[in-house]
Coordinates of C-alpha atoms in Angstrom, one line a residue:
Chain A
X1 CA 113.6 75.9 100.6
X2 CA 116.7 78.0 101.2
X3 CA 118.6 78.5 104.4
X4 CA 117.1 81.9 105.0
X5 CA 113.6 80.4 104.9
X6 CA 114.5 77.6 107.3
X7 CA 116.0 80.1 109.7
X8 CA 113.0 82.4 109.4
X9 CA 110.6 79.6 110.1
X10 CA 112.6 78.7 113.2
X11 CA 112.7 82.3 114.3
X12 CA 108.9 82.6 113.9
X13 CA 108.3 79.4 115.8
X14 CA 110.3 80.8 118.7
X15 CA 108.4 84.1 118.6
X16 CA 104.9 82.6 118.2
X17 CA 105.1 79.3 120.0
X18 CA 102.4 80.4 122.4
X19 CA 100.1 81.5 119.5
X20 CA 99.7 78.3 117.5
X21 CA 97.1 79.6 115.0
X22 CA 99.2 82.7 114.2
X23 CA 102.3 80.6 114.0
X24 CA 100.7 78.3 111.3
X25 CA 99.4 81.3 109.3
X26 CA 102.8 83.2 109.4
X27 CA 104.7 80.1 108.4
X28 CA 102.3 79.5 105.6
X29 CA 103.0 83.0 104.3
X30 CA 106.8 82.4 104.5
X31 CA 106.6 79.1 102.6
X32 CA 104.5 80.9 100.0
X33 CA 107.2 83.6 99.6
X34 CA 109.8 80.9 99.1
X35 CA 107.9 79.5 96.2
X36 CA 107.5 82.9 94.4
X37 CA 109.8 85.5 92.8
X38 CA 110.1 88.9 94.5
X39 CA 109.1 90.7 91.3
X40 CA 105.8 88.8 91.4
X41 CA 105.1 90.0 95.0
X42 CA 105.3 93.8 94.6
X43 CA 102.0 94.5 96.4
X44 CA 101.0 92.1 99.1
X45 CA 97.4 92.6 100.2
X46 CA 95.4 91.3 103.1
X47 CA 93.4 89.4 100.5
X48 CA 96.6 87.6 99.3
X49 CA 97.6 86.8 102.9
X50 CA 94.1 85.5 103.6
X51 CA 94.2 83.1 100.6
X52 CA 97.7 81.8 101.5
X53 CA 96.9 81.4 105.2
X54 CA 93.3 80.3 104.6
X55 CA 91.8 83.1 106.7
X56 CA 89.0 85.6 106.4
X57 CA 90.2 89.1 105.5
X58 CA 89.8 90.6 108.9
X59 CA 91.6 87.7 110.6
X60 CA 94.7 88.4 108.5
X61 CA 95.4 91.6 110.6
X62 CA 97.5 89.7 113.3
X63 CA 99.5 87.9 110.5
X64 CA 100.3 91.1 108.7
X65 CA 101.1 92.9 112.0
X66 CA 103.6 90.3 113.1
X67 CA 105.2 90.0 109.6
X68 CA 105.6 93.8 109.4
X69 CA 106.6 94.3 113.0
X70 CA 110.1 94.9 114.4
X71 CA 110.1 91.2 115.3
X72 CA 108.8 89.8 112.0
X73 CA 110.7 92.2 109.7
X74 CA 109.5 90.4 106.5
X75 CA 107.0 93.1 105.2
X76 CA 107.2 96.8 105.0
X77 CA 103.8 98.4 105.5
X78 CA 102.6 100.9 102.8
X79 CA 99.5 103.1 102.2
X80 CA 97.8 103.4 98.9
X81 CA 95.2 106.1 98.0
X82 CA 92.7 104.9 95.4
X83 CA 90.7 107.7 93.9
X84 CA 88.7 107.3 90.6
X85 CA 90.6 104.1 89.9
X86 CA 93.9 105.9 90.1
X87 CA 96.5 104.7 92.7
X88 CA 98.9 106.9 94.7
X89 CA 101.3 105.7 97.3
X90 CA 101.1 107.9 100.3
X91 CA 104.2 108.2 102.6
X92 CA 103.6 107.2 106.2
X93 CA 104.4 110.8 107.4
X94 CA 101.6 112.1 105.3
X95 CA 99.2 109.5 106.6
X96 CA 100.1 110.5 110.2
X97 CA 99.5 114.1 109.4
X98 CA 96.2 113.3 107.7
X99 CA 95.0 111.3 110.8
X100 CA 96.1 114.1 113.1
X101 CA 94.4 116.9 111.1
X102 CA 91.6 114.6 109.7
X103 CA 92.4 115.9 106.3
X104 CA 94.2 114.5 103.2
X105 CA 94.8 116.3 100.0
X106 CA 95.0 114.7 96.6
X107 CA 98.7 114.2 95.6
X108 CA 98.1 115.7 92.1
X109 CA 95.3 118.2 92.4
X110 CA 95.7 119.3 96.0
X111 CA 92.0 119.0 96.5
X112 CA 90.8 117.8 99.9
X113 CA 89.6 114.2 99.7
X114 CA 86.4 113.8 101.5
X115 CA 86.2 110.7 103.8
X116 CA 89.8 109.9 102.9
X117 CA 89.9 107.0 105.4
X118 CA 87.6 105.1 103.0
X119 CA 90.0 105.6 100.1
X120 CA 93.3 104.9 101.9
X121 CA 94.3 101.2 101.9
X122 CA 97.0 99.3 103.7
X123 CA 99.2 96.9 101.8
X124 CA 102.7 95.5 102.1
X125 CA 105.9 95.2 100.2
X126 CA 108.7 92.7 100.9
X127 CA 111.4 94.1 103.2
X128 CA 115.1 93.4 102.4
X129 CA 114.8 90.3 104.7
X130 CA 111.5 89.3 103.0
X131 CA 113.2 89.5 99.5
X132 CA 115.8 87.0 100.7
X133 CA 113.1 84.5 101.3
X134 CA 111.7 84.5 97.8
X135 CA 112.6 82.1 94.9
X136 CA 115.6 83.3 93.0
X137 CA 115.8 80.8 90.2
X138 CA 113.5 78.3 88.3
Chain B
X1 CA 95.8 97.0 93.7
X2 CA 92.1 96.3 94.2
X3 CA 90.5 98.0 97.1
X4 CA 88.4 94.9 97.8
X5 CA 91.6 92.9 98.3
X6 CA 92.7 95.1 101.2
X7 CA 91.4 96.9 104.2
X8 CA 90.9 100.6 104.3
X9 CA 92.0 102.9 107.1
X10 CA 88.3 103.4 107.9
X11 CA 87.7 99.6 108.2
X12 CA 90.8 99.2 110.4
X13 CA 90.0 102.2 112.6
X14 CA 86.4 100.9 113.0
X15 CA 87.3 97.6 114.5
X16 CA 87.1 98.9 118.1
X17 CA 83.4 98.5 118.2
X18 CA 83.2 95.0 116.7
X19 CA 86.5 93.4 117.4
X20 CA 88.4 95.2 120.1
X21 CA 91.0 92.4 120.2
X22 CA 91.9 93.1 116.6
X23 CA 91.6 96.8 117.0
X24 CA 94.6 96.8 119.4
X25 CA 96.6 94.9 116.8
X26 CA 95.5 97.2 114.0
X27 CA 96.5 100.2 116.0
X28 CA 100.1 98.8 116.2
X29 CA 100.0 98.1 112.5
X30 CA 98.9 101.6 111.6
X31 CA 101.6 103.4 113.6
X32 CA 103.0 106.1 111.2
X33 CA 104.7 108.6 113.5
X34 CA 106.7 108.8 116.7
X35 CA 103.8 110.3 118.6
X36 CA 101.5 107.4 117.4
X37 CA 104.2 104.9 118.3
X38 CA 104.4 106.2 121.9
X39 CA 100.7 106.5 122.2
X40 CA 100.1 102.9 121.1
X41 CA 103.0 101.7 123.3
X42 CA 101.6 103.4 126.3
X43 CA 98.2 101.7 125.7
X44 CA 100.1 98.3 125.7
X45 CA 102.2 99.2 128.7
X46 CA 99.0 100.1 130.6
X47 CA 97.6 96.7 129.7
X48 CA 100.8 95.1 131.1
X49 CA 100.5 97.1 134.3
X50 CA 96.8 96.3 134.7
X51 CA 97.7 92.6 134.4
X52 CA 100.4 93.0 137.2
X53 CA 98.0 95.1 139.4
X54 CA 95.4 92.4 139.1
X55 CA 97.6 89.9 141.0
X56 CA 99.8 91.8 143.5
X57 CA 99.9 88.9 145.9
X58 CA 102.3 86.8 143.8
X59 CA 104.6 89.8 143.3
X60 CA 105.3 90.7 146.9
X61 CA 108.8 89.2 147.0
X62 CA 109.7 90.1 143.4
X63 CA 112.8 92.1 142.7
X64 CA 112.9 95.1 140.4
X65 CA 114.4 93.1 137.5
X66 CA 111.8 90.3 137.9
X67 CA 108.9 92.8 137.8
X68 CA 110.4 94.5 134.7
X69 CA 110.9 91.1 133.0
X70 CA 107.1 90.7 133.3
X71 CA 106.5 93.9 131.3
X72 CA 109.2 93.0 128.8
X73 CA 107.7 89.6 128.3
X74 CA 104.2 91.0 127.7
X75 CA 105.5 93.6 125.2
X76 CA 107.5 90.9 123.4
X77 CA 104.3 88.9 123.1
X78 CA 102.7 91.9 121.5
X79 CA 105.5 91.8 118.8
X80 CA 107.5 94.7 120.1
X81 CA 111.3 94.6 119.6
X82 CA 111.9 95.1 123.3
X83 CA 115.0 94.3 125.4
X84 CA 116.3 94.6 128.9
X85 CA 119.7 96.1 129.8
X86 CA 120.6 96.9 126.2
X87 CA 123.5 99.2 126.0
X88 CA 122.0 102.5 125.1
X89 CA 123.8 105.2 127.0
X90 CA 124.6 102.6 129.6
X91 CA 122.2 99.8 130.7
X92 CA 118.6 100.9 130.4
X93 CA 115.8 98.8 131.9
X94 CA 113.5 98.7 129.0
X95 CA 114.4 99.6 125.4
X96 CA 111.7 99.5 122.7
X97 CA 112.6 99.9 119.0
X98 CA 110.2 100.4 116.2
X99 CA 110.9 99.4 112.6
X100 CA 110.5 103.0 111.4
X101 CA 113.4 104.0 113.6
X102 CA 111.6 105.1 116.7
X103 CA 113.0 104.5 120.2
X104 CA 111.5 104.6 123.6
X105 CA 113.4 104.0 126.9
X106 CA 112.0 103.1 130.3
X107 CA 113.6 103.1 133.7
X108 CA 111.9 101.1 136.5
X109 CA 112.3 101.4 140.2
X110 CA 110.7 99.9 143.3
X111 CA 109.7 102.8 145.5
X112 CA 111.8 102.7 148.7
X113 CA 112.6 106.4 148.9
X114 CA 112.2 109.6 146.7
X115 CA 115.9 109.8 146.5
X116 CA 116.0 106.5 144.7
X117 CA 113.2 107.7 142.3
X118 CA 115.3 110.8 141.7
X119 CA 118.3 108.5 140.8
X120 CA 116.2 106.6 138.3
X121 CA 114.8 109.8 136.8
X122 CA 118.3 111.2 136.4
X123 CA 119.6 108.0 134.9
X124 CA 116.7 108.1 132.4
X125 CA 116.9 111.7 131.4
X126 CA 120.7 112.2 131.5
X127 CA 122.1 108.8 130.5
X128 CA 119.6 106.5 128.7
X129 CA 117.4 109.0 126.8
X130 CA 119.4 110.8 124.2
X131 CA 116.7 113.4 123.6
X132 CA 117.0 113.4 119.8
X133 CA 114.1 113.4 117.3
X134 CA 112.2 110.1 117.4
X135 CA 114.0 109.2 120.6
X136 CA 112.8 111.9 123.0
X137 CA 110.2 110.2 125.1
X138 CA 110.7 107.8 128.0
X139 CA 109.0 106.4 131.0
X140 CA 109.8 106.1 134.7
X141 CA 107.9 103.1 136.0
X142 CA 107.5 103.1 139.8
X143 CA 106.6 99.8 141.5
X144 CA 104.8 100.8 144.7
X145 CA 104.2 98.3 147.5
X146 CA 103.1 101.0 150.0
X147 CA 99.5 101.8 150.7
X148 CA 98.1 105.0 149.2
X149 CA 99.9 104.7 145.8
X150 CA 98.3 107.9 144.6
X151 CA 99.9 109.8 147.4
X152 CA 103.4 108.4 146.5
X153 CA 102.8 109.6 142.9
X154 CA 101.5 113.0 144.1
X155 CA 104.5 113.5 146.4
X156 CA 107.0 112.5 143.6
X157 CA 105.3 115.0 141.3
X158 CA 105.6 117.7 143.9
X159 CA 109.3 117.0 144.4
X160 CA 109.9 117.2 140.7
X161 CA 108.0 120.6 140.6
X162 CA 110.4 121.9 143.2
X163 CA 113.6 120.9 141.3
X164 CA 113.4 123.8 138.9
X165 CA 114.4 121.7 135.9
X166 CA 115.0 123.7 132.7
X167 CA 111.8 124.6 130.7
X168 CA 109.9 122.2 133.0
X169 CA 106.2 121.6 132.8
X170 CA 103.9 118.8 134.0
X171 CA 100.5 117.6 133.1
X172 CA 98.1 114.9 134.4
X173 CA 97.5 111.6 132.7
X174 CA 93.9 111.1 131.5
X175 CA 94.2 107.4 131.4
X176 CA 95.7 106.4 134.8
X177 CA 94.4 109.5 136.6
X178 CA 96.3 110.1 139.9
X179 CA 98.5 107.1 139.3
X180 CA 100.5 108.7 136.5
X181 CA 101.6 112.1 135.0
X182 CA 103.7 113.5 132.3
X183 CA 106.6 115.9 132.5
X184 CA 108.5 118.0 129.8
X185 CA 111.9 119.4 130.2
X186 CA 114.9 120.5 128.2
X187 CA 117.4 117.7 127.7
X188 CA 120.9 118.7 128.9
X189 CA 122.7 117.0 126.1
X190 CA 120.5 117.6 123.0
X191 CA 119.0 120.9 124.2
X192 CA 115.7 119.7 122.8
X193 CA 112.5 119.1 124.8
X194 CA 111.9 115.5 126.2
X195 CA 108.8 114.1 127.6
X196 CA 108.6 111.5 130.4
X197 CA 105.6 109.5 131.6
X198 CA 105.8 108.7 135.3
X199 CA 103.8 105.6 136.0
X200 CA 102.9 104.4 139.5
X201 CA 102.2 100.6 139.6
X202 CA 99.9 99.6 142.5
X203 CA 101.4 96.4 144.0
X204 CA 100.1 97.1 147.5
X205 CA 98.7 93.9 149.1
X206 CA 97.3 93.8 152.6
X207 CA 94.0 92.0 152.8
X208 CA 92.1 92.4 156.1
X209 CA 90.2 89.1 155.8

């Protein structure tokens, strides 16, 4: 475990000392990151967080929210559109516009995607701080 | 990425009906624009204020900074990067920063006179709030220990109307009704429009029994 990881675990403990279950889950994720290479963690899903923290999918939301918040700063949140098994990363500005107008167009064809909220998924990438927590050598 | 491994926007937006506690957190996680940031922040600030208003008795002798520290503590517990007295154009009371580069600034005053509220409003709009894109909204939080809090807010709104601020407009607040309102005006430095939410906090305590 490198110094960055130890400092991050301490910072999380200070932030979440009044939320013991969230603290344990977030620290489990940080320890997991320290055991893996950044290149193996390109798309971090709620499912992965759930397996690492031993939580049902829906209960991973507070973990992901803290780790991607301005306090956590370990994940960057991303949006992925999955249509006909094709994946498209959608910039957050486009998602904001789609939510406002209730309309999202296909990035390639320009066709309006019906019920786009069902095809738009949230996932996470490591932030610059998050990358510093990962394993750098074997 | 497998869709089954993640949560869709629809699933996250649909949490309100089944898990309102998680819906609040999901709303913060989904923030993707400055407007959404401010909207979600105001929902959270309203919860802080509701908490304070539920127990006015213990706050009767609290100073301005102590009351504001309550709000800052509750926002920090909701994972906001929030600070007091950070040097942004001086010493703002509440500074909230979002990881996407958004900034909101709040000024808080105990209501003792409308001149004091005016001082706070001027500090907020001419000193702390820079009025630049993604940093053009702020709040004036008014702790009111008087009776008839709605009347204080109404009188303050009327005084603002009479000031003839540049490009000024006001509109009511749907959520806090007569205890809050919004104003728009042209920012003197940036020349862009800025929006302020004026929030009356009911801390009156005078039980008859």
